[in-house]
Structure formats: C-alpha cells, structure tokens
XYZ file of C-alpha atoms in Angstrom:
540
model
C -72.773 17.745 -21.059
C -72.426 15.282 -18.186
C -70.598 12.821 -20.685
C -68.075 15.848 -21.357
C -67.631 16.700 -17.852
C -67.143 13.069 -16.749
C -64.648 12.876 -19.703
C -62.714 15.908 -18.573
C -62.562 14.806 -14.780
C -61.178 11.475 -16.031
C -58.708 12.827 -17.955
C -57.278 15.564 -15.195
C -57.240 12.386 -12.738
C -54.883 10.644 -15.308
C -52.815 13.572 -15.824
C -52.558 14.066 -11.948
C -51.705 10.382 -11.623
C -48.840 10.806 -14.233
C -47.532 13.959 -12.546
C -47.321 12.155 -9.280
C -45.607 9.100 -10.943
C -43.042 11.401 -12.690
C -42.285 13.119 -9.392
C -41.973 10.034 -7.459
C -39.312 8.732 -10.199
C -37.564 11.928 -9.878
C -36.801 11.310 -6.186
C -36.860 7.983 -6.016
C -34.283 5.915 -3.893
C -33.263 3.900 -7.276
C -32.302 7.027 -9.097
C -28.809 6.322 -10.113
C -27.457 9.824 -9.481
C -29.053 9.962 -6.262
C -27.881 6.576 -5.137
C -24.208 7.211 -6.698
C -24.235 10.640 -4.645
C -25.195 8.840 -1.184
C -23.084 6.033 -1.774
C -20.022 8.331 -2.645
C -20.464 10.336 0.694
C -20.744 7.288 2.796
C -17.728 5.509 0.927
C -15.390 8.562 1.506
C -16.174 8.866 5.222
C -15.908 5.252 5.579
C -12.243 5.099 3.997
C -11.123 8.242 5.743
C -12.235 6.583 9.193
C -10.275 3.583 7.693
C -6.909 5.655 6.845
C -6.987 7.429 10.248
C -7.360 4.197 12.172
C -4.458 2.429 10.453
C -1.461 3.546 12.131
C 0.881 0.701 11.929
C 3.768 -0.133 9.418
C 3.235 -3.499 7.248
C 6.219 -3.452 4.831
C 9.338 -1.374 4.266
C 8.269 -0.737 0.564
C 5.101 1.360 1.544
C 7.956 4.113 2.725
C 10.665 3.270 0.759
C 9.373 2.509 -2.591
C 7.042 5.694 -2.636
C 7.250 8.467 0.236
C 10.982 8.356 0.747
C 11.318 8.579 -3.159
C 9.065 11.574 -3.387
C 10.561 13.078 -0.627
C 14.102 12.941 -2.195
C 12.762 14.089 -5.389
C 11.519 17.302 -4.205
C 13.515 18.189 -0.945
C 17.186 16.731 -2.037
C 18.432 20.063 -3.163
C 21.456 21.656 -1.358
C 19.587 24.856 -1.088
C 16.938 23.312 1.226
C 19.344 21.052 3.297
C 22.774 21.573 4.957
C 23.802 18.099 3.580
C 24.441 17.622 -0.064
C 21.757 15.123 -0.281
C 18.600 15.113 1.804
C 17.097 11.334 1.833
C 18.087 8.239 0.658
C 17.304 6.021 -2.450
C 17.785 1.969 -2.118
C 19.549 0.002 -4.530
C 16.425 -0.804 -6.633
C 16.439 2.844 -7.808
C 19.930 2.524 -8.756
C 19.621 -0.541 -10.597
C 16.520 0.653 -12.414
C 14.168 -1.970 -11.466
C 11.738 0.554 -10.155
C 9.541 3.324 -11.866
C 8.657 6.798 -10.779
C 5.083 6.816 -11.834
C 3.761 6.082 -8.290
C 6.093 8.499 -6.265
C 5.873 11.061 -8.920
C 2.049 11.199 -7.649
C 2.855 12.284 -4.438
C 5.924 14.401 -5.112
C 3.455 16.417 -6.994
C 1.810 17.123 -3.510
C 4.838 17.526 -1.695
C 5.823 20.197 -4.395
C 2.580 22.142 -3.823
C 3.081 21.945 0.039
C 6.477 23.244 -0.495
C 5.531 26.361 -2.561
C 2.750 27.116 -0.185
C 5.304 26.874 2.842
C 2.800 24.381 4.473
C 5.189 21.255 4.192
C 4.831 20.185 7.813
C 5.857 16.567 8.600
C 2.313 15.584 9.631
C 1.096 16.767 6.301
C 3.845 15.034 4.291
C 2.706 11.838 5.911
C -1.093 12.064 5.861
C -1.818 13.785 2.739
C -0.351 11.018 0.331
C -2.448 8.413 2.266
C -5.372 10.587 2.089
C -4.941 10.728 -1.597
C -4.623 6.846 -2.092
C -7.770 6.725 0.166
C -10.018 8.883 -2.057
C -8.615 6.784 -5.114
C -9.649 3.683 -3.414
C -13.000 5.106 -2.420
C -13.553 6.062 -6.056
C -12.750 2.393 -7.083
C -15.174 0.975 -4.338
C -18.243 3.112 -5.962
C -17.376 1.964 -9.306
C -17.059 -1.674 -7.898
C -20.707 -1.435 -6.682
C -22.306 -0.258 -9.752
C -20.236 -2.724 -11.900
C -21.772 -5.451 -9.540
C -25.075 -3.815 -9.974
C -25.225 -3.694 -13.790
C -23.659 -7.171 -14.115
C -26.018 -8.941 -11.609
C -28.843 -6.910 -9.719
C -29.191 -4.312 -6.969
C -29.633 -6.969 -4.142
C -26.303 -9.170 -5.323
C -24.575 -5.960 -5.441
C -25.392 -4.643 -1.989
C -24.245 -7.902 -0.509
C -21.041 -8.235 -2.616
C -20.305 -4.596 -1.319
C -20.668 -5.531 2.224
C -18.471 -8.414 1.741
C -15.815 -5.993 -0.068
C -16.093 -3.479 2.798
C -15.789 -5.959 5.700
C -12.828 -7.367 4.323
C -10.067 -7.132 7.047
C -7.028 -7.248 4.603
C -8.421 -4.589 2.228
C -9.159 -2.256 5.338
C -5.263 -2.955 6.330
C -3.909 -2.374 2.638
C -5.992 -0.038 0.710
C -5.086 3.244 2.167
C -1.255 2.507 2.453
C 1.160 4.135 0.047
C 2.022 0.659 -1.337
C 2.329 0.257 -5.133
C 0.116 -2.968 -4.338
C -2.460 -0.854 -3.108
C -2.512 1.337 -6.120
C -2.142 -2.044 -8.324
C -5.568 -3.284 -6.551
C -7.432 -0.134 -7.070
C -6.417 0.181 -10.709
C -7.294 -3.594 -11.096
C -10.932 -3.057 -9.604
C -11.404 -0.004 -12.155
C -9.791 -1.993 -14.906
C -12.645 -5.007 -13.910
C -15.394 -2.567 -14.167
C -14.784 -2.216 -17.831
C -13.464 -5.504 -19.052
C -15.783 -7.453 -21.448
C -17.395 -9.928 -19.040
C -20.340 -11.609 -20.664
C -23.559 -9.630 -19.378
C -21.603 -6.491 -18.599
C -23.118 -3.179 -19.504
C -20.242 -0.997 -18.757
C -17.588 -2.901 -20.923
C -15.137 -0.585 -22.825
C -11.737 -2.178 -24.332
C -9.965 1.323 -24.349
C -10.789 1.931 -20.699
C -9.981 -1.170 -19.195
C -6.708 -1.714 -21.163
C -5.745 1.877 -20.404
C -6.185 0.915 -16.817
C -4.203 -2.293 -17.145
C -1.464 -0.422 -18.602
C -1.533 2.153 -15.872
C -1.303 -0.785 -13.330
C 1.703 -2.439 -15.086
C 3.313 0.962 -15.053
C 2.934 1.245 -11.189
C 3.992 -2.496 -10.863
C 5.103 -5.006 -13.503
C 3.468 -7.846 -11.683
C 0.172 -6.529 -12.688
C 0.631 -8.480 -15.948
C 0.340 -11.685 -14.158
C -3.134 -11.266 -13.028
C -4.457 -9.491 -16.434
C -2.556 -11.872 -18.743
C -5.504 -14.617 -18.971
C -8.183 -11.954 -19.138
C -6.539 -10.142 -21.913
C -5.942 -13.417 -23.657
C -9.616 -13.988 -23.090
C -10.527 -10.640 -24.596
C -8.486 -11.446 -27.578
C -10.176 -14.808 -28.311
C -13.382 -13.494 -27.966
C -12.642 -10.597 -30.331
C -13.979 -10.815 -33.636
C -11.901 -8.188 -35.246
C -8.570 -9.558 -33.673
C -6.353 -7.236 -36.227
C -8.195 -4.133 -35.231
C -7.774 -5.260 -31.405
C -4.090 -5.590 -31.939
C -3.280 -2.537 -34.017
C -5.807 0.170 -32.577
C -5.686 -0.798 -28.849
C -2.766 -3.276 -27.809
C -0.242 -1.782 -29.794
C -1.392 1.563 -29.516
C -1.487 1.763 -25.593
C 1.264 -0.475 -25.108
C 3.460 1.860 -27.017
C 2.358 4.926 -25.467
C 2.814 3.544 -22.153
C 6.211 2.018 -22.703
C 7.396 5.342 -23.930
C 6.078 7.076 -20.755
C 7.661 4.729 -18.894
C 10.999 5.209 -20.322
C 10.341 8.775 -20.068
C 9.782 9.087 -16.398
C 12.476 6.694 -15.672
C 15.290 8.296 -17.425
C 18.708 9.008 -15.660
C 21.541 10.625 -16.641
C 20.075 10.849 -20.329
C 19.717 7.049 -20.433
C 16.427 5.294 -20.992
C 15.697 2.393 -18.589
C 13.234 -0.184 -19.304
C 11.986 -0.840 -15.660
C 9.692 -3.787 -16.602
C 12.425 -5.697 -18.169
C 14.956 -5.042 -15.425
C 12.422 -5.864 -13.006
C 11.679 -9.493 -14.553
C 15.483 -9.657 -14.963
C 16.599 -9.186 -11.775
C 13.734 -10.629 -9.763
C 13.035 -13.654 -11.703
C 16.216 -14.793 -13.894
C 18.746 -13.640 -11.345
C 16.656 -14.538 -8.350
C 17.320 -11.376 -6.479
C 13.914 -11.580 -4.656
C 15.167 -14.809 -3.219
C 17.516 -12.629 -0.951
C 14.706 -11.264 1.178
C 13.498 -15.060 1.981
C 11.730 -17.883 0.321
C 8.674 -20.068 1.216
C 7.619 -23.560 0.191
C 5.863 -23.633 -3.022
C 2.435 -24.637 -1.216
C 2.406 -21.107 0.966
C -0.264 -19.519 -0.863
C -2.512 -22.162 -0.741
C -2.128 -23.119 2.987
C -1.285 -19.927 4.497
C -1.337 -16.931 2.174
C -4.469 -16.703 0.372
C -6.441 -18.033 3.472
C -4.975 -15.293 5.633
C -5.684 -12.548 3.038
C -9.135 -13.638 2.325
C -9.619 -14.249 6.055
C -13.193 -15.186 7.340
C -14.883 -14.821 3.642
C -13.175 -17.872 2.532
C -16.428 -20.190 3.239
C -18.341 -17.882 1.237
C -15.911 -17.467 -1.604
C -15.694 -21.146 -2.066
C -19.520 -21.567 -1.877
C -19.620 -18.904 -4.558
C -17.326 -20.666 -6.967
C -19.998 -23.599 -7.041
C -22.927 -21.049 -7.784
C -21.132 -19.227 -10.295
C -18.409 -21.322 -11.848
C -19.957 -21.301 -15.421
C -20.692 -17.508 -15.675
C -17.762 -16.052 -14.086
C -15.178 -19.158 -15.158
C -12.403 -16.526 -16.226
C -12.471 -14.725 -12.953
C -11.982 -17.949 -11.274
C -9.351 -19.165 -13.530
C -7.855 -16.000 -13.037
C -7.506 -16.413 -9.387
C -6.080 -19.869 -9.702
C -3.662 -18.936 -12.395
C -2.305 -15.890 -10.270
C -2.114 -18.224 -7.271
C -0.018 -20.851 -9.352
C 2.345 -18.355 -11.105
C 3.186 -16.595 -7.776
C 3.742 -20.263 -6.278
C 6.261 -20.804 -8.661
C 8.370 -17.832 -7.250
C 10.334 -18.560 -4.144
C 9.839 -15.020 -2.448
C 6.337 -14.822 -1.429
C 4.302 -12.147 0.643
C 0.871 -11.545 1.331
C 0.416 -8.252 -0.437
C 1.467 -10.081 -3.827
C -2.172 -11.394 -4.149
C -3.996 -8.706 -2.740
C -4.944 -7.440 -6.207
C -7.096 -10.572 -6.536
C -9.146 -9.809 -3.726
C -11.828 -8.072 -5.750
C -12.118 -10.901 -7.693
C -12.856 -13.340 -5.003
C -15.425 -10.654 -3.485
C -17.740 -11.315 -6.461
C -17.913 -14.761 -5.522
C -18.600 -13.814 -1.942
C -21.396 -11.539 -2.845
C -23.233 -14.180 -4.970
C -22.869 -16.674 -2.077
C -24.220 -14.236 0.311
C -27.167 -13.196 -1.554
C -28.141 -16.861 -2.170
C -28.601 -17.439 1.510
C -31.673 -15.629 1.514
C -32.848 -15.879 5.588
C -29.260 -16.127 6.791
C -28.023 -13.032 4.742
C -28.287 -10.742 7.884
C -26.857 -13.143 10.253
C -24.063 -14.155 8.092
C -22.968 -10.392 7.411
C -23.070 -9.535 10.969
C -20.521 -12.691 11.494
C -18.083 -11.247 8.859
C -18.325 -7.741 10.345
C -17.436 -9.228 13.727
C -14.628 -11.787 12.738
C -13.049 -9.071 10.485
C -13.371 -6.273 12.785
C -10.816 -7.895 15.334
C -8.107 -8.476 13.013
C -8.644 -4.902 11.279
C -8.442 -2.805 14.045
C -5.479 -4.945 15.894
C -3.161 -4.763 13.036
C -4.442 -1.092 12.289
C -3.631 0.226 15.434
C -1.610 -1.928 17.497
C 0.693 -4.641 15.691
C 3.684 -3.073 14.224
C 3.465 0.520 15.295
C 6.724 0.861 16.971
C 8.516 1.726 14.025
C 6.298 4.710 13.055
C 5.982 6.005 16.812
C 9.767 5.898 16.899
C 9.970 8.536 14.190
C 7.649 11.075 16.202
C 10.133 10.485 19.191
C 13.089 11.274 17.015
C 11.383 14.684 15.426
C 11.857 16.271 18.750
C 15.700 16.435 17.792
C 14.696 18.743 14.841
C 14.610 21.667 17.370
C 18.136 21.731 18.450
C 19.057 24.719 20.711
C 22.833 24.053 21.262
C 25.662 23.731 18.557
C 25.723 19.943 18.578
C 24.168 18.287 15.997
C 22.239 14.870 16.503
C 23.456 11.930 14.784
C 21.248 8.798 14.894
C 22.121 5.277 14.332
C 19.500 2.477 13.789
C 20.803 -0.505 14.933
C 17.780 -2.563 13.083
C 16.895 -4.790 10.378
C 17.411 -2.565 7.358
C 14.551 -0.300 6.491
C 12.797 -1.191 9.300
C 11.523 2.539 9.751
C 10.711 5.316 7.435
C 13.510 7.901 6.941
C 13.234 11.752 6.087
C 9.678 11.573 4.831
C 8.322 11.398 8.511
C 11.166 13.376 10.136
C 11.473 16.070 7.285
C 14.546 17.614 8.968
C 17.855 17.280 7.778
C 19.628 15.688 10.697
C 22.176 13.159 10.261
C 20.745 9.442 10.218
C 22.206 6.277 9.101
C 21.140 2.543 9.018
C 22.349 -0.820 8.304
C 22.186 -1.236 4.789
C 21.746 -4.815 3.009
C 21.706 -4.536 -0.803
C 21.523 -8.060 -2.361
C 24.409 -9.780 -3.920
C 24.442 -8.458 -7.645
C 27.702 -10.153 -9.108
C 30.279 -9.439 -6.334
C 31.191 -11.896 -3.557
C 30.272 -9.843 -0.561
C 28.383 -9.631 2.871
C 25.979 -6.977 3.547
C 26.476 -4.789 6.376
C 23.495 -5.832 8.203
C 24.670 -9.523 8.184
C 27.904 -8.494 9.421
C 26.755 -6.542 12.170
C 24.612 -9.342 13.538
C 27.241 -11.822 13.352
C 29.162 -9.892 16.157
C 27.448 -6.722 16.900
C 30.299 -5.477 19.539
C 32.968 -6.137 16.957
C 31.197 -4.061 14.250
C 30.362 -1.318 16.693
C 34.331 -0.933 17.945
C 35.590 -1.205 14.480
C 32.994 1.571 13.068
C 33.582 3.860 16.181
C 36.921 3.661 17.334
C 37.142 7.113 18.867
C 34.492 8.700 21.233
C 34.334 11.664 19.072
C 32.911 9.746 16.235
C 30.026 7.844 18.289
C 26.427 8.609 17.375
C 24.512 10.665 19.645
C 21.489 8.398 19.509
C 21.021 4.659 18.798
C 17.806 3.088 18.124
C 17.409 -0.615 18.403
C 14.799 -3.541 18.881
C 14.848 -4.543 22.895
C 16.355 -8.119 21.679
C 19.696 -6.610 20.676
C 20.094 -4.664 24.303
C 21.659 -7.561 26.027
C 24.198 -7.905 23.042
C 25.565 -4.781 23.077
C 25.040 -3.722 26.796
C 29.068 -3.357 27.381
C 29.124 -0.991 24.577
C 26.145 1.011 26.054
C 27.510 1.233 29.474
C 31.273 2.007 28.252
C 30.194 4.881 26.226
C 27.570 6.547 28.589
C 24.503 5.729 26.619
C 21.428 5.926 28.481
C 18.149 4.622 27.478
C 15.798 7.769 27.246
C 12.488 5.848 25.418
C 10.769 2.509 25.251
C 8.379 2.138 22.545
C 5.906 -0.669 22.332
C 6.267 -2.535 18.549
C 4.294 -6.047 18.577
C 3.123 -8.574 20.587
C 4.829 -11.228 18.199
C 8.755 -10.744 18.520
C 10.348 -12.744 15.976
C 13.987 -13.105 15.583
C 15.701 -9.604 15.233
C 12.633 -7.834 15.632
C 11.569 -7.294 19.312
C 8.607 -6.362 21.332
C 9.851 -3.002 21.863
C 11.928 -0.405 20.383
C 14.540 1.421 22.590
C 16.122 4.897 22.102
C 19.611 5.332 23.665
C 21.276 8.724 23.822
C 25.165 9.347 24.811
C 25.619 11.814 27.517
C 28.897 13.723 27.215
C 31.376 13.041 30.072
C 32.094 16.473 30.756
C 28.824 17.430 30.830
C 28.237 14.755 33.345
C 31.345 15.707 35.234
C 30.411 19.316 35.615
C 26.911 18.400 36.696
C 28.274 16.371 39.216
C 30.573 19.292 40.747
C 27.906 21.674 40.601
C 25.324 19.498 42.203
C 28.036 18.769 45.103
C 28.884 22.325 45.831
C 25.023 23.006 45.891
C 24.712 20.432 48.178
C-alpha cells in the first residue's frame, strides 16, 4: 500500500509540474502573440508621436504629388466650388508620368469625409498622414519579426533599436511622400524575400509588394532588380516562376496601372513615360544636378547619419551571409549616381537594408551595446527634432495664416499671389476653401523654346509685376514672399499700398531665393484709407 501511495503522490507531483509549466508557457513573455500585441501597441504609439512631431515641409512632392491631387479629385466639381476647377495639377499629371495609385488612397479618405460632412481642413491635413503612419508602423512590426526569424530575438531587438532611432526615418516615414510609401512597401517585401535562412519567405507576397511599390514609384525597380535576378537564379523551376508569378503578377499590375491612369479614354503607360522623360529626355536635370559622387560623399552619409560606423562594421561581420543586401545597397547608390538629378529621399528605400547590418554590429558589441544605443538616441534625437519641428516650417505655417481669409464678411474676394519659387507651399489641400490663388509656374522645357514664369520673374521682379498688373484694379489683395525678395520690389509694394501683416519664421539656413522668413503683404484700398483719415480727423 505504501508503494502504491508513493507512486500516486509522485504521479500527482509530476502532473502538477506539467500544469505549472504549461501555464508559464501560455503567459510567457516569449509568446509570439503577446509579444506582437505589445510591440504593435508600442510602435503605433511611437509613430503617432513621430507623426505629430513632424510639422515641417521637406519637398514639394509630399503635397503636389499626393494631397493636392487627391483634393483635386474629390473637390474639383463646380457644384462644390465657385470656380470651374478647384485645385491645380502640375505638369507631370498632364504629361502622364505620375500614377494615381497613391493619391487614390487619400482621395478615398477625402471622399468619406466629404460624405460625412467632416471635411475640415485639419482632418484633410492630418488623416492622410495618420494613415501613412499606421502603414509605417505595420511595416516596423513585420520588420522586427523578420529579423527575429532570420537571426534571433537579441539581434532583432538591437536592429529594431537602430531602426527606430534613425533620424531620417523619423523625418520621412510619416510624410505623404511616394518615397515614404515606397520604403514601407520595400520593408514589407523584404520580410517575404527568399533570403538564405528566412522562415517567412513567400514569392507571391514579396513580388506582389514589389509590384505595388513600382506602381507607386517606378524607380522602386532600381532597388529590387538585383534581388529579383538573384531570386530567379536561385529558383530551381525557372519556367514556373516566370509564367506563374513574374508574368501573372506583372500583367495584373500593369493592367491596373493603365486602368487607374486612363485620361480621356486613352490609356497611359506611366512607367514608360516616367523613364522616357526623366532619363532619356533629361527632364529631371531641370530641377538641379549634382556631381556623380554626391551620394557617396554627402547623400548616403547624411541619410544614414550616426549609424554609419555601425553599418560599415556590420558589413564586415555579415558580408557573406547577406551579400545580396550589401550588393543591393551599393548597386542602388551607383545607379542613382549615374543620374544628374539627386535627392536625399531617392535612397531612402535602402535604409532598412542598412539597418540589418547596423543591428548585427550593435548586437556583437556585447558590453558596449547599451552605451552605443544611448549614443545613437542622443545623436539622432537632435537632428530629428530640429528638422521635424523647426527647419522649413514656414511654408506650412503660412497656409494657416491664409486660412483666415476663408471667412470673408465683406463682398470683396481675396486674391493671393505667391511670389516664391514654384510649389514652395501646399495649395488647396491645406486651405480647403475656393479663394483665388496663383503662384509662379515652372514647367520644364518639353520641346518648345521658352523660359518658365519663375525665371522671368526673378530676372526682373519689378518689370514682371508692372507688366502683369498694369491697372490697380487687377492687383492681388495679398502677396506671399520670402524676405529676400522684399528689397527688390519695395517700390511696387509702397506704390500700391501693400502693408506687411505677418512675418513667419521658415529656416535658420536661408539659401538663394529661399529666405529666413516669409512675409504676407496685404493691399489697403486708397478710398478706405482716405475715408478713415477723414473720420479720424473729424473725431479728433
């Protein structure tokens, strides 16, 4: 009997231990579901803070190739506006080198707001950015688990810290730029790419995401070309890959691209037009050119910032395992270096590739990991906050000042003229009322021998103003300009009773035609001034 009791007790003890072990596994911190939920909450909160702490402008495309197009699509009808057209489309849309896939995303949001009668200017400005922020947060979470499956939890943690502390990612990922969406889709596609050792690879998923990236921005193919070739080379059944995936996915997205860019019942091949005008016709050179080495000496070091030493160290540690990622980074930099027109944002999509090497480097430092991570936070925090809150904020703040013109109590309609480099400010998407506005246009030379309006103006501002407004009745009611222009047209301002009503800070680094501050001038009617003076003297 004692033996039986002892055996029963031993069995109960073993059962109790197993139950406790199962319970601990269920609520373990390593449980993927619990970890994913906590990580998602943190990343969404982090990126929303990121979104609202970026209150500056970067490049005109974040409005003119997205929000302005979306606003024009939804609110352009005469029934909504007192004008025949409500908004403005730049020359790229008329020439068919831009696709509507990205603006359609925000047009859908605008349409819902319009039907619900909640189309306030604040919602029109912030909801698209919040949508972009949520997509970026989703890509962040997927990126963490991708590195976790590829390496281990420890490396994934340090890689994720490198990614979140990147000042350029903070600066760009929540903006309504095609480059931001391109980078988000690139991160997601990388998570499913068949890298050696990856347990989340899926050809269908990664090729679909790459096709979406190319649909948004055709230059995505530059980044993905070597990786697609590598995938094809490694694939055993190449015929099946070409027919069932490359051809099928490519044809579906090509047809989709043609359908959403149809104009006047004419199909437009945006990707072909984009390459033809920007590369073969050199239209991009019109907006500036840089020396061939610019990306290696300035562009890439600025974009990767304080992470550069870690990236270089990580490349030495993982060059054999991730040689394709390293090759893709170098390939992209070389191809973009061959193009005369260069910008920081063009190489933004390779930043997640660089973070893989940064994370491997940081994880290998062992005792110095926390100190190095703290240095990364401090050195990236200053440029992130400065560029997000201070540098180049005037062109957005000025639209807030002009929004007060939407509430007009008298019979006169305001007429605003922007005497600034073209597309310096957003337009109706940040005003959302049909007042008359005009800016200096600057379409490139597409075959005709001509000089654009902005060049003619800056060659002789006074002559342009006198020729454009020969009569006082044709004068605009408000002028918006950078402070560097004020001296050149002071005679015109004084002679036509323009008075400065606002001065808005823009940047600490004025350059050329872009000044430190933005001035708003308002014209006062002579009759009103004369009447006011008589009334004032009589009362006195």
